Short mmCIF file of C-alpha atoms in Angstrom, two decimals:
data_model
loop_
_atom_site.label_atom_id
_atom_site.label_comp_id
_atom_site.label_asym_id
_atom_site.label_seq_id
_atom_site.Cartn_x
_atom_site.Cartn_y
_atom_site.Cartn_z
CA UNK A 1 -73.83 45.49 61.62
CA UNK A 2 -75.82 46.34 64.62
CA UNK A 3 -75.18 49.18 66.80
CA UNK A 4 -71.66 49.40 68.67
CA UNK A 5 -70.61 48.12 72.04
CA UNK A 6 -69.36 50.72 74.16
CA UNK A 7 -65.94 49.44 74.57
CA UNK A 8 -65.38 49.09 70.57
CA UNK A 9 -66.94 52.58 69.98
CA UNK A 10 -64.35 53.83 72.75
CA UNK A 11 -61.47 52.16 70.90
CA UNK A 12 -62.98 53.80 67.37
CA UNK A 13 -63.18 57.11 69.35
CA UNK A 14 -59.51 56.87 70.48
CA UNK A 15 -58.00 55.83 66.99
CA UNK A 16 -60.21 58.61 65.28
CA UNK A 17 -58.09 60.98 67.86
CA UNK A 18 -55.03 59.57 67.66
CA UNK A 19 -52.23 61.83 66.42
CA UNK A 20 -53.77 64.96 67.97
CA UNK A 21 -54.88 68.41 66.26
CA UNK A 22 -54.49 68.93 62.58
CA UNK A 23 -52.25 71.60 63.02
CA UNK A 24 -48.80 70.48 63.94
CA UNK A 25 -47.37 71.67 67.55
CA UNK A 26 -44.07 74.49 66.82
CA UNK A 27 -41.91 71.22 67.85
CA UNK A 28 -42.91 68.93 65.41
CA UNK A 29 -43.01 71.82 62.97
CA UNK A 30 -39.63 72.63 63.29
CA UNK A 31 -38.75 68.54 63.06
CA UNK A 32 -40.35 68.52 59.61
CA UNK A 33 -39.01 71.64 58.64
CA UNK A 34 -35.59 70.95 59.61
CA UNK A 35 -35.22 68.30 57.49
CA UNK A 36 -33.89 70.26 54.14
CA UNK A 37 -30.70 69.18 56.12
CA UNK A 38 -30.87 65.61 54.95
CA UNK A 39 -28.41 64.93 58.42
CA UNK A 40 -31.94 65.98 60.40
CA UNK A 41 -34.32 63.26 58.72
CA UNK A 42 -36.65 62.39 61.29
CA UNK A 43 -37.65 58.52 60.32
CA UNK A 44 -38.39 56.26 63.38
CA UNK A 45 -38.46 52.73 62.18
CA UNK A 46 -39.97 49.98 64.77
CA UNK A 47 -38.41 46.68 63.49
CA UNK A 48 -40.43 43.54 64.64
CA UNK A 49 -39.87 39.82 64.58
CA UNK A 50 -42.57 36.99 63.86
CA UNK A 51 -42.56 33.56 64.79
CA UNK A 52 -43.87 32.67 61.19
CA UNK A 53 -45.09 33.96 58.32
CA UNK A 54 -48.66 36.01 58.61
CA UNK A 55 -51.37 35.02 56.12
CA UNK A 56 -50.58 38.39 53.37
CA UNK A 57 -54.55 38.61 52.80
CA UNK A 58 -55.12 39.58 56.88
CA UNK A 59 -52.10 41.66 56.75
CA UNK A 60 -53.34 43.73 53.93
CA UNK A 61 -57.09 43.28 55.45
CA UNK A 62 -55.47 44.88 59.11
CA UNK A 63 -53.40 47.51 57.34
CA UNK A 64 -56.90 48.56 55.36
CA UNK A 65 -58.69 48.62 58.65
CA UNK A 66 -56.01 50.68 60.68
CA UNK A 67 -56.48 53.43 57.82
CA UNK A 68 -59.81 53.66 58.07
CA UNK A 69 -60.11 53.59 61.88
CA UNK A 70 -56.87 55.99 61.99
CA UNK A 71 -57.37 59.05 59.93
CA UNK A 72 -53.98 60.27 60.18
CA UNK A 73 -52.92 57.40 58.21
CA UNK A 74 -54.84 58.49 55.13
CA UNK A 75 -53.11 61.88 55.83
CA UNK A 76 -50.30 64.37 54.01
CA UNK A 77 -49.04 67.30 55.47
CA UNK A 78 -49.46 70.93 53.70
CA UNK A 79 -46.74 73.25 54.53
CA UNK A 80 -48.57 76.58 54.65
CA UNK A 81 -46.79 79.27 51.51
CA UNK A 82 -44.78 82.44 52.85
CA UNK A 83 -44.33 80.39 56.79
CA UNK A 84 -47.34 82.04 57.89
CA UNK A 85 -48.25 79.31 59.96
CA UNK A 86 -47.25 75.94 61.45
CA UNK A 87 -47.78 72.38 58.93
CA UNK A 88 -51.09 70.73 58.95
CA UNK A 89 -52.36 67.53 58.46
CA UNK A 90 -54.67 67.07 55.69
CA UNK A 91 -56.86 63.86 53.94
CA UNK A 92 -54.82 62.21 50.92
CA UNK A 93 -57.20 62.21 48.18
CA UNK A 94 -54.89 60.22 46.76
CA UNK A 95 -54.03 57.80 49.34
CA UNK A 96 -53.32 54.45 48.45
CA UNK A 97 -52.72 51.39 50.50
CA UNK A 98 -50.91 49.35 47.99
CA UNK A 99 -48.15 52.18 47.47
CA UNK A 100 -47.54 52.64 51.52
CA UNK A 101 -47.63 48.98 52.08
CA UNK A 102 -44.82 46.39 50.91
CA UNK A 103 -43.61 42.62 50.73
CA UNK A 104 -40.33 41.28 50.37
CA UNK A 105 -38.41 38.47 50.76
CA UNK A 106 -34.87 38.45 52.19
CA UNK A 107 -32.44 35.49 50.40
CA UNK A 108 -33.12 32.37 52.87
CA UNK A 109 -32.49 31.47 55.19
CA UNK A 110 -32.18 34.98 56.34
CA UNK A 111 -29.71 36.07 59.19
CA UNK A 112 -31.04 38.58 61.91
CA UNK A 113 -28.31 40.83 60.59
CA UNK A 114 -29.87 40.70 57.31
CA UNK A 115 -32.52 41.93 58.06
CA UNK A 116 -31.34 44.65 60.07
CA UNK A 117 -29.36 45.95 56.81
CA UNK A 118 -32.68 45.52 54.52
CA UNK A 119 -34.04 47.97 57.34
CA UNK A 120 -31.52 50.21 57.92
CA UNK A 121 -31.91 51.05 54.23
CA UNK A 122 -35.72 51.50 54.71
CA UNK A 123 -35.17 53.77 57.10
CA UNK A 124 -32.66 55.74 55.37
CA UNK A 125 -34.80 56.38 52.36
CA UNK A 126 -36.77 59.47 52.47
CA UNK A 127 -40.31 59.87 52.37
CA UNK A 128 -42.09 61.11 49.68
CA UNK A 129 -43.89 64.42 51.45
CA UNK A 130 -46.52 64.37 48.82
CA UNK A 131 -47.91 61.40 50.54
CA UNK A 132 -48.55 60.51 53.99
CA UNK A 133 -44.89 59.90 56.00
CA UNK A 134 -45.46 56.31 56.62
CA UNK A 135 -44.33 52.69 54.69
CA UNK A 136 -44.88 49.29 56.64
CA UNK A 137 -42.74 46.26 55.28
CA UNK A 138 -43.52 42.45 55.34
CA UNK A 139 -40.39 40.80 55.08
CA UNK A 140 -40.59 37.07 54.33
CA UNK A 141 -37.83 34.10 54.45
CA UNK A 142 -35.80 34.92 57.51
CA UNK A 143 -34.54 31.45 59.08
CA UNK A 144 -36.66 28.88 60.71
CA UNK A 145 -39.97 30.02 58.98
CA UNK A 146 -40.01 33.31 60.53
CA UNK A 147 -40.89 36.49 59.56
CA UNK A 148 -40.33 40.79 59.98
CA UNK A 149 -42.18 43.66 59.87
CA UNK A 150 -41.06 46.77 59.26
CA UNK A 151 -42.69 50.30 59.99
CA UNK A 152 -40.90 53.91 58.98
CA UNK A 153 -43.20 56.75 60.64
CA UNK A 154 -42.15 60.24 60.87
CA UNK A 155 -41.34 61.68 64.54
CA UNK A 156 -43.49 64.71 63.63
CA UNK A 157 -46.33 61.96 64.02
CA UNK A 158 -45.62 60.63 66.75
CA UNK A 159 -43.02 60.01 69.25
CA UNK A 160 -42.03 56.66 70.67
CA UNK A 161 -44.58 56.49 73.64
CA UNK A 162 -47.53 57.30 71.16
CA UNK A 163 -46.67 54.90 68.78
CA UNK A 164 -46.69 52.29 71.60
CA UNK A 165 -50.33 53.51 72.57
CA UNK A 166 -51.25 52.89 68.82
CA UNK A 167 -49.99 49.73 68.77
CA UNK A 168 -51.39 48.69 71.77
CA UNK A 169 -54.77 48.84 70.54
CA UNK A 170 -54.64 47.66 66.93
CA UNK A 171 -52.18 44.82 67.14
CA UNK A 172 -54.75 41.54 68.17
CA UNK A 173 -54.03 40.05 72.04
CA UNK A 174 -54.65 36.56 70.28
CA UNK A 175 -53.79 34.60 66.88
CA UNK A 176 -57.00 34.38 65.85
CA UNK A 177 -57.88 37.60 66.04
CA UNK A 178 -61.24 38.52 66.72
CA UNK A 179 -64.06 40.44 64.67
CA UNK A 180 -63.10 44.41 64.73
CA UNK A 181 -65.31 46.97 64.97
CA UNK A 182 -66.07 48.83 61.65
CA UNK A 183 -65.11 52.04 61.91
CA UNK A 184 -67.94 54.88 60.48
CA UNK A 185 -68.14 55.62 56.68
CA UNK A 186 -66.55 59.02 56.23
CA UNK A 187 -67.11 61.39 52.78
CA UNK A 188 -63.73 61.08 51.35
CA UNK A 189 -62.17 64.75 49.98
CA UNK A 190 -61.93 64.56 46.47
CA UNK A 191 -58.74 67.42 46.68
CA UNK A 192 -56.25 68.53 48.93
CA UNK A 193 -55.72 72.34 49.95
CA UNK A 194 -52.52 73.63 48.72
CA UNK A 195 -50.40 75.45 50.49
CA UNK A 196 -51.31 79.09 49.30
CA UNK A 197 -54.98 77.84 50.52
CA UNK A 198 -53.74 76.77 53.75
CA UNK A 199 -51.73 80.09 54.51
CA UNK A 200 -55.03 82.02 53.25
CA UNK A 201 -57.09 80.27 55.60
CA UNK A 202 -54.37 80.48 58.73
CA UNK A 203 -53.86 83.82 58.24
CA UNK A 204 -57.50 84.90 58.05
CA UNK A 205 -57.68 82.26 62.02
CA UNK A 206 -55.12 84.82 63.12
CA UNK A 207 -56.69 88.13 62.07
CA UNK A 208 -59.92 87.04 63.84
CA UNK A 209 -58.35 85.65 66.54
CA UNK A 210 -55.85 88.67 66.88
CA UNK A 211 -58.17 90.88 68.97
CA UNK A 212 -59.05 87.89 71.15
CA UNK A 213 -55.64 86.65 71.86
CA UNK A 214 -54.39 90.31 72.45
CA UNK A 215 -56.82 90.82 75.23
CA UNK A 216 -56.66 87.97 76.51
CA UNK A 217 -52.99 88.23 76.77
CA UNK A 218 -52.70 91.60 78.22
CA UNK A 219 -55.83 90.05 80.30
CA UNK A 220 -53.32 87.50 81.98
CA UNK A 221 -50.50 89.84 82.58
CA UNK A 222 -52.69 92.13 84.19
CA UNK A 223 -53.69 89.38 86.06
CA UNK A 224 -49.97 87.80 86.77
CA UNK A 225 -48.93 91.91 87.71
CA UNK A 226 -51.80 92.33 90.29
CA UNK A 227 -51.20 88.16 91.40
CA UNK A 228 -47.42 88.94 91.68
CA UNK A 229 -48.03 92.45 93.89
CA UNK A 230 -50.21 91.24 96.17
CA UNK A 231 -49.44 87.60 96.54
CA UNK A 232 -45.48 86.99 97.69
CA UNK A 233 -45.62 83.51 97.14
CA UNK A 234 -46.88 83.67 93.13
CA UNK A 235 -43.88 86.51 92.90
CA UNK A 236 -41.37 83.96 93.83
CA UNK A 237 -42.74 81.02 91.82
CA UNK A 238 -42.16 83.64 88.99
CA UNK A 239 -38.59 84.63 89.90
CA UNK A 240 -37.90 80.65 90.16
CA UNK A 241 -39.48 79.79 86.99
CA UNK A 242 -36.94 82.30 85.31
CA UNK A 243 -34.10 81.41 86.87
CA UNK A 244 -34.67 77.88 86.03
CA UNK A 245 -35.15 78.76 82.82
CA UNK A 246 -31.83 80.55 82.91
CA UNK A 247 -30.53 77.62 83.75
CA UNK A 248 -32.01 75.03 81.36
CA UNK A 249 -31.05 77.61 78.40
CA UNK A 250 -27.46 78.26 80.21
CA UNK A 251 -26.77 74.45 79.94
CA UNK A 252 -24.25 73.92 77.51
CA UNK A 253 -22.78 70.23 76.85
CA UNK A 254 -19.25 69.20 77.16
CA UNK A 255 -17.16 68.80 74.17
CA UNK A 256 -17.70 65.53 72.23
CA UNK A 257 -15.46 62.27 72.14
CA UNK A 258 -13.45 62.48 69.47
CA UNK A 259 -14.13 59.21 68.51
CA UNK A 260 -17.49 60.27 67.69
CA UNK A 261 -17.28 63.61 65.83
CA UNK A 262 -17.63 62.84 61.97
CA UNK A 263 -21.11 63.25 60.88
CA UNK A 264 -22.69 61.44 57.36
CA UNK A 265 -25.78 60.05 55.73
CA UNK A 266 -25.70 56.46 56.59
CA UNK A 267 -27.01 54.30 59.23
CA UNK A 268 -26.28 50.87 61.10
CA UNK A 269 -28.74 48.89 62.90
CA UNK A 270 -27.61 46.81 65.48
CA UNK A 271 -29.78 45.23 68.96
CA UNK A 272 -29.35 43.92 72.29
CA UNK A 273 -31.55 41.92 74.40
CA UNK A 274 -31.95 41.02 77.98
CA UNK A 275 -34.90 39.95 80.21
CA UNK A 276 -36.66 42.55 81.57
CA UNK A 277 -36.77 40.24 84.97
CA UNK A 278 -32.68 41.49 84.68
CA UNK A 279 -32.93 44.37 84.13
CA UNK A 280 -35.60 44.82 87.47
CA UNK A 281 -33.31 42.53 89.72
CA UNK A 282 -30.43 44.76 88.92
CA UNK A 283 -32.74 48.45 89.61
CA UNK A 284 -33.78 46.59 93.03
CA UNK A 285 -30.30 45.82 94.01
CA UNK A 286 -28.85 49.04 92.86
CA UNK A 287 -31.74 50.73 94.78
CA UNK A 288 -32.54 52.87 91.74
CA UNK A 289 -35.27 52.72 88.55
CA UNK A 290 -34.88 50.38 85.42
CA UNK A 291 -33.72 53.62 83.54
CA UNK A 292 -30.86 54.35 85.94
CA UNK A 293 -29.38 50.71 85.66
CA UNK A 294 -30.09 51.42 81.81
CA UNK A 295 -27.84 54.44 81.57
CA UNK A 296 -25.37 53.37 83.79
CA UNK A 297 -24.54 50.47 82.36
CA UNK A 298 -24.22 52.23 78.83
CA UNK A 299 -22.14 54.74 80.32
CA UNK A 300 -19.43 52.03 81.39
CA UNK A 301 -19.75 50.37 77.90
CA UNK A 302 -18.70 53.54 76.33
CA UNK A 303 -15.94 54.08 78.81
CA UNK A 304 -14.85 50.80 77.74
CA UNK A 305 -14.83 51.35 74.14
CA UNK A 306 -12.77 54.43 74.23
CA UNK A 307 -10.30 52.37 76.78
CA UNK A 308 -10.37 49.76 73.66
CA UNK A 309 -9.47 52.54 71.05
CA UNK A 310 -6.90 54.09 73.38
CA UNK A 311 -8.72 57.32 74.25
CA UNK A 312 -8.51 58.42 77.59
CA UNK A 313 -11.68 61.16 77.89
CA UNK A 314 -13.79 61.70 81.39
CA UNK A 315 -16.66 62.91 80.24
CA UNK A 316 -19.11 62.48 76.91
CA UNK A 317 -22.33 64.36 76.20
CA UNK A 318 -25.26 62.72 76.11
CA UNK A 319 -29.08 63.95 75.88
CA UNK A 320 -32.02 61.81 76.98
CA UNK A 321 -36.02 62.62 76.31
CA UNK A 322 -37.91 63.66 79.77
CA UNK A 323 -41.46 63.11 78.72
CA UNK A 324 -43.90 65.68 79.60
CA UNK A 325 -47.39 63.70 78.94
CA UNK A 326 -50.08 63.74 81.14
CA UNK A 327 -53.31 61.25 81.26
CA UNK A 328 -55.14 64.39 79.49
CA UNK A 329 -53.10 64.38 76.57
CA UNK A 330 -54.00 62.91 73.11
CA UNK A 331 -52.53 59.61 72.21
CA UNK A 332 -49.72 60.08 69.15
CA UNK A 333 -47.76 63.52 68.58
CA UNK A 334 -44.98 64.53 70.37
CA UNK A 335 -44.29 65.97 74.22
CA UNK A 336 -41.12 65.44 75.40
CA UNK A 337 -38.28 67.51 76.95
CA UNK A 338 -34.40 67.24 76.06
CA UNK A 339 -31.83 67.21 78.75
CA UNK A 340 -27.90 67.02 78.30
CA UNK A 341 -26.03 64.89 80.67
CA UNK A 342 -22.43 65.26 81.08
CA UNK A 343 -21.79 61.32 81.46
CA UNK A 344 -19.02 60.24 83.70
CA UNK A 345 -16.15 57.54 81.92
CA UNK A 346 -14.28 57.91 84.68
CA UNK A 347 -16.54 56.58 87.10
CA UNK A 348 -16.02 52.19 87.87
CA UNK A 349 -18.17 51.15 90.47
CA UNK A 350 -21.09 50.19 88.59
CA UNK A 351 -23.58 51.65 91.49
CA UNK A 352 -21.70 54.59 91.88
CA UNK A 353 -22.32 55.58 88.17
CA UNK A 354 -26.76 54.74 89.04
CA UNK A 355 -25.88 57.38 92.04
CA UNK A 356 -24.31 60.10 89.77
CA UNK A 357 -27.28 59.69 87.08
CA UNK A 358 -30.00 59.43 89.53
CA UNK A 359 -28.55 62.93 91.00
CA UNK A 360 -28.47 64.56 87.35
CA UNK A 361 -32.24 63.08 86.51
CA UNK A 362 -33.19 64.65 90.38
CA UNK A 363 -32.04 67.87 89.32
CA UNK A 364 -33.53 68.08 86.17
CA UNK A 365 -37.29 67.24 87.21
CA UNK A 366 -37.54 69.81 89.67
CA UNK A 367 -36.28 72.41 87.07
CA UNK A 368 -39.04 74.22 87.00
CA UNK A 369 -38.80 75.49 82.98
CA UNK A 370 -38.23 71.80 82.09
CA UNK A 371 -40.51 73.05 79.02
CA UNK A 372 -38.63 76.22 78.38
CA UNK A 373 -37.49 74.55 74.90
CA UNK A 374 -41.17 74.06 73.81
CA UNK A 375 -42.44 76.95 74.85
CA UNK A 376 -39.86 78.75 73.06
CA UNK A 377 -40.85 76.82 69.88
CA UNK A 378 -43.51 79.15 68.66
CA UNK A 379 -40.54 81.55 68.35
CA UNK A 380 -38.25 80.01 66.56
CA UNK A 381 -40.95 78.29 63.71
CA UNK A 382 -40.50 82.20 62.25
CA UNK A 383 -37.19 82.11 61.91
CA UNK A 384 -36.20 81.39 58.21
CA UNK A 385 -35.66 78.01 57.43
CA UNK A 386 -31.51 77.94 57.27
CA UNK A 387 -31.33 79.68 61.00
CA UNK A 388 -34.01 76.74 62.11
CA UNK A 389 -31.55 73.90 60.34
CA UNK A 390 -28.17 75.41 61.45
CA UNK A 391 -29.98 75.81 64.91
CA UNK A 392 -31.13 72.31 65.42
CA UNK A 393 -27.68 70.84 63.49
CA UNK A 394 -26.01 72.86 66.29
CA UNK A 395 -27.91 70.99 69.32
CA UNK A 396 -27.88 67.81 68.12
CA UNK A 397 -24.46 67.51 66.97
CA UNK A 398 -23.46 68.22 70.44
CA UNK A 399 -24.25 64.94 71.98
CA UNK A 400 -22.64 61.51 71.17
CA UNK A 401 -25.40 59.98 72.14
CA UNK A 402 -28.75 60.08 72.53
CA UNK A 403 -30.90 57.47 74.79
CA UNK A 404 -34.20 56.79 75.81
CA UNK A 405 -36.19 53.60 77.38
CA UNK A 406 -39.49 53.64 76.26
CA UNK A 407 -42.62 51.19 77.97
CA UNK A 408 -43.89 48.53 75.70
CA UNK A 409 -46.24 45.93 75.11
CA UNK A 410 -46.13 43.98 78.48
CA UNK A 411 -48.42 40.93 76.70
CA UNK A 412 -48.39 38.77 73.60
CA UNK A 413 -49.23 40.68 70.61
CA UNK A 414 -50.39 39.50 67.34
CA UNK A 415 -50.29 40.29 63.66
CA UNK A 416 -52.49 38.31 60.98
CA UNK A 417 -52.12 35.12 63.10
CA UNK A 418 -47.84 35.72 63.57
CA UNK A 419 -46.92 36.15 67.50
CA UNK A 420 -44.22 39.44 67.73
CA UNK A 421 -41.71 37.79 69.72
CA UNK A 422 -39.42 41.18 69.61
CA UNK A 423 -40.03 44.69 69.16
CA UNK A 424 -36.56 46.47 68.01
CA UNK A 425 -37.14 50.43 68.12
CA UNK A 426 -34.61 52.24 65.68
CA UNK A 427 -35.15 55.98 66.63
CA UNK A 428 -33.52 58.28 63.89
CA UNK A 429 -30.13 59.65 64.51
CA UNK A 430 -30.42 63.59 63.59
CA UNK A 431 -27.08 64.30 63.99
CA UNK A 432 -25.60 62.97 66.87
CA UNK A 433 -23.33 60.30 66.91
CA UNK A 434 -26.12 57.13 67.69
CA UNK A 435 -29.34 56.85 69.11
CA UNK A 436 -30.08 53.83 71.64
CA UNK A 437 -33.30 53.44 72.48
CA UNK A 438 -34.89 50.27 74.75
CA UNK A 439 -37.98 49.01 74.52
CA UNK A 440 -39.49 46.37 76.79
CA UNK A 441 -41.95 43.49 75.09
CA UNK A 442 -43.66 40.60 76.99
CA UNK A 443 -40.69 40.68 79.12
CA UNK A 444 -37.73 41.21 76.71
CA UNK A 445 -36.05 44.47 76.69
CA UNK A 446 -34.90 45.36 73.11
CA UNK A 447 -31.97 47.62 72.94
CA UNK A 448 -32.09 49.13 69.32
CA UNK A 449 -29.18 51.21 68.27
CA UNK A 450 -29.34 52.85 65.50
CA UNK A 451 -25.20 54.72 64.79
CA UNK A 452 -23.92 57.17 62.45
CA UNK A 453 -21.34 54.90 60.06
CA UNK A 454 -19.41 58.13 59.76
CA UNK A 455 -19.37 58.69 63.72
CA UNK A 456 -18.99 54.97 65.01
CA UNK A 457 -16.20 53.26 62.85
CA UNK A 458 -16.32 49.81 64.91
CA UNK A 459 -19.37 48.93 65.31
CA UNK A 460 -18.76 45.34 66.25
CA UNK A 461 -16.55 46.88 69.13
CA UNK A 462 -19.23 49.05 70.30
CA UNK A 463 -21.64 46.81 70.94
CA UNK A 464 -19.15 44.57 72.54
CA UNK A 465 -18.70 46.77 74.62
CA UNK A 466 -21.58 48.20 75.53
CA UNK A 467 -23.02 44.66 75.96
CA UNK A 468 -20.23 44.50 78.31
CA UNK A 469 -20.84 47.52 80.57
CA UNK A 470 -24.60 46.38 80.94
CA UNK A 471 -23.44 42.44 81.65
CA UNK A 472 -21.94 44.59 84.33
CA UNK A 473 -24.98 46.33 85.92
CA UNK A 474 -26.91 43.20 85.38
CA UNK A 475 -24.69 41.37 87.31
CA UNK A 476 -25.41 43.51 90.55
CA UNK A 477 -28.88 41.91 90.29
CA UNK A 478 -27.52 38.40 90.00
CA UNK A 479 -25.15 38.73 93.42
CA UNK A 480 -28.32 39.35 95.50
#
């Protein structure tokens, strides 16, 4: 092969980064720590549909290339012995494609729902942590000649905007795809560090570091001291910054819908779709973003269902990511901020309900310690393990609901010669009551959600319902 173009040796640059450091970030340690609570399994599981069956050779051929051009996919994660430090990623020596990658065939012709049970179960299954977190699914026979896909990845790899970016550039933008760049021969590690070896070798980073860090520390609050006494301004930025913080930690939800309280191992898949063209027509005439509409038309589909079980409650608690990313971070991982919305059931007019949210999401930018929760992560990664799983079991229980509306493709996208005509994202539900997530694709917005059986006893009423409180917001678009 002869020497690289630059855009291909850009795109091999990018998927050679992807994932970030080796050493996992205090947030997505404490994800993959938290998880001796089987309630706290953090699986997300993108569920995909095909307009025919791919050729299984060029899916197996595209899965081998993605590991080699992605090292994080040939990856396992070491827990450092005695918590000295934070997870890292490290090369499977063992890694094999056939074990990680899987065909089945669903009884035909097979139904969407189906399908959405074969991946509900998928996703329910744990991973095995001695190998890397990730299984991808071919699923064969669904009715008229299609096909799925499915992909289980572990949040502590990457969260729903990174996966996106991943996808983005590995998935082919025609059907007959085109030649890819080969990524570089790498010397393969013949045997993993354990996790005595990767403690040994974290502590001995600290001790060297230790002097370092401490000066440099006491270098910048000698600096923020003398900044703070002679410069007013920087003094009140620093009073703010801990007063919003005050706040953000002060927050505390409202109490959860009865309705919604029982917790359990078991998940249902269900989806909604719309046009995205809707969904913009309705923002525009609202006079508010796609994500307000979004929420607010959720909102009145779960004030509906609780009319429809004959609960009368004004308020549920629901939390919704605030991403943090900037064009400097590294595609994959995780950077996101939690909020907790006290969402109004008592609210009708459709608008009124994108005012009320647009107020709350206002409010919650300009919080200047929006980040207070990740900064505080370092912290709580040396707590023992029981006071990290009872701590995040605590927050997450708290909320009903969790949502989130993450950018997608905005093209066709291929696999092996199939088109992806929809992209379902199933985020995983640990502990709350459900998870809704929506994901736009070449101009179809795919509402995943993914609810706690235990927590959400009619489904088929919920999404009724919900379908019915977005009909609702969509229909302000359709008046103009």
């Amino acid at each position: 092969m002869g020497k690289a173009e630059p855009m291909e040796t850009d795109l091999l640059a990018e998927l050679r980064e992807w994932g970030g450091p080796a050493e996992m970030s205090a947030f997505e340690a404490v994800m993959w720590r938290a998880e001796v609570d089987p309630r706290l399994r953090s699986t997300t599981t993108s569920v995909l549909f095909l307009d025919q069956t791919p050729d299984w050779d060029r899916v197996v051929a595209g899965h081998r290339w993605v590991t080699q051009a992605v090292p994080r996919f040939r990856q396992r994660v070491v827990d450092p012995a005695f918590g000295v430090g934070n997870p890292v990623w490290v090369e499977d020596p063992d890694f094999n494609l056939d074990y990680h990658l899987r065909r089945v065939r669903l009884p035909e012709p097979g139904s969407e729902r189906q399908f959405f049970d074969l991946a509900q179960n998928l996703a329910m299954t744990p991973f095995d942590k001695a190998r890397s977190p990730w299984e991808a699914t071919l699923v064969e026979g669904l009715e008229g000649g299609r096909a799925g896909y499915v992909l289980k990845l572990h949040h502590a790899t990457s969260d729903g905007l990174g996966i996106i970016q991943l996808l983005s550039r590995v998935l082919g933008k025609q059907r007959d795809e085109s030649d890819r760049p080969r990524p570089p021969c790498e010397e393969r590690s013949r045997r993993a560090p354990t996790s005595t070896q990767v403690a040994r070798q974290q502590l001995r980073n600290s001790l060297f570091a230790l002097p370092s860090e401490a000066a440099g520390k006491v270098s910048t609050i000698t600096r923020s001291l003398g900044r703070w006494l002679r410069d007013p301004e920087a003094a009140q930025k620093g009073r703010e910054y801990l007063a919003s913080a005050k706040r953000v930690l002060g927050t505390k939800p409202v109490p959860g819908s009865g309705l919604f309280k029982k917790r359990s191992l078991s998940w249902r898949f269900d989806g909604i779709e719309y046009p995205l063209t809707d969904f913009k027509a309705a923002a525009k005439a609202a006079q508010g973003s796609l994500n307000d509409v979004f929420l607010a038309g959720l909102v009145g589909g779960f004030s509906r269902y609780h009319q429809e079980m004959g609960v009368t409650l004004n308020q549920m608690p629901i939390g919704f990511p605030i991403s943090l990313r900037t064009d400097n971070d590294p595609m994959g991982g995780n950077k996101f901020a939690g909020s907790q919305y006290a969402a109004p059931l008592d609210i009708d007019d459709p608008v009124e309900r994108v005012r009320h949210i647009q107020r709350f999401v206002r409010d919650t930018r300009a919080e200047a310690a929006l980040d207070i929760m990740i900064r505080m992560m370092p912290v709580v990664t040396r707590l023992p393990l029981a006071a990290i799983t009872a701590m995040t079991a605590d927050f997450t229980a708290a909320q009903d609901a969790q949502i989130s509306n993450v950018p997608g493709i905005p093209y066709p996208v291929y696999m092996a010669g199939a088109e992806i005509t929809h992209f379902w994202p199933f985020a995983p539900v640990p502990g709350c009551g459900m998870m809704i997530v929506m994901m736009s694709h070449n101009g179809r917005c795919c509402i995943g959600i993914n609810s706690d059986r235990a927590a959400v006893t009619e489904p088929e009423l919920l999404i009724e319902c919900l379908r019915a409180g977005l009909d609702e917001i969509i229909a302000l678009g359709k008046k103009r």
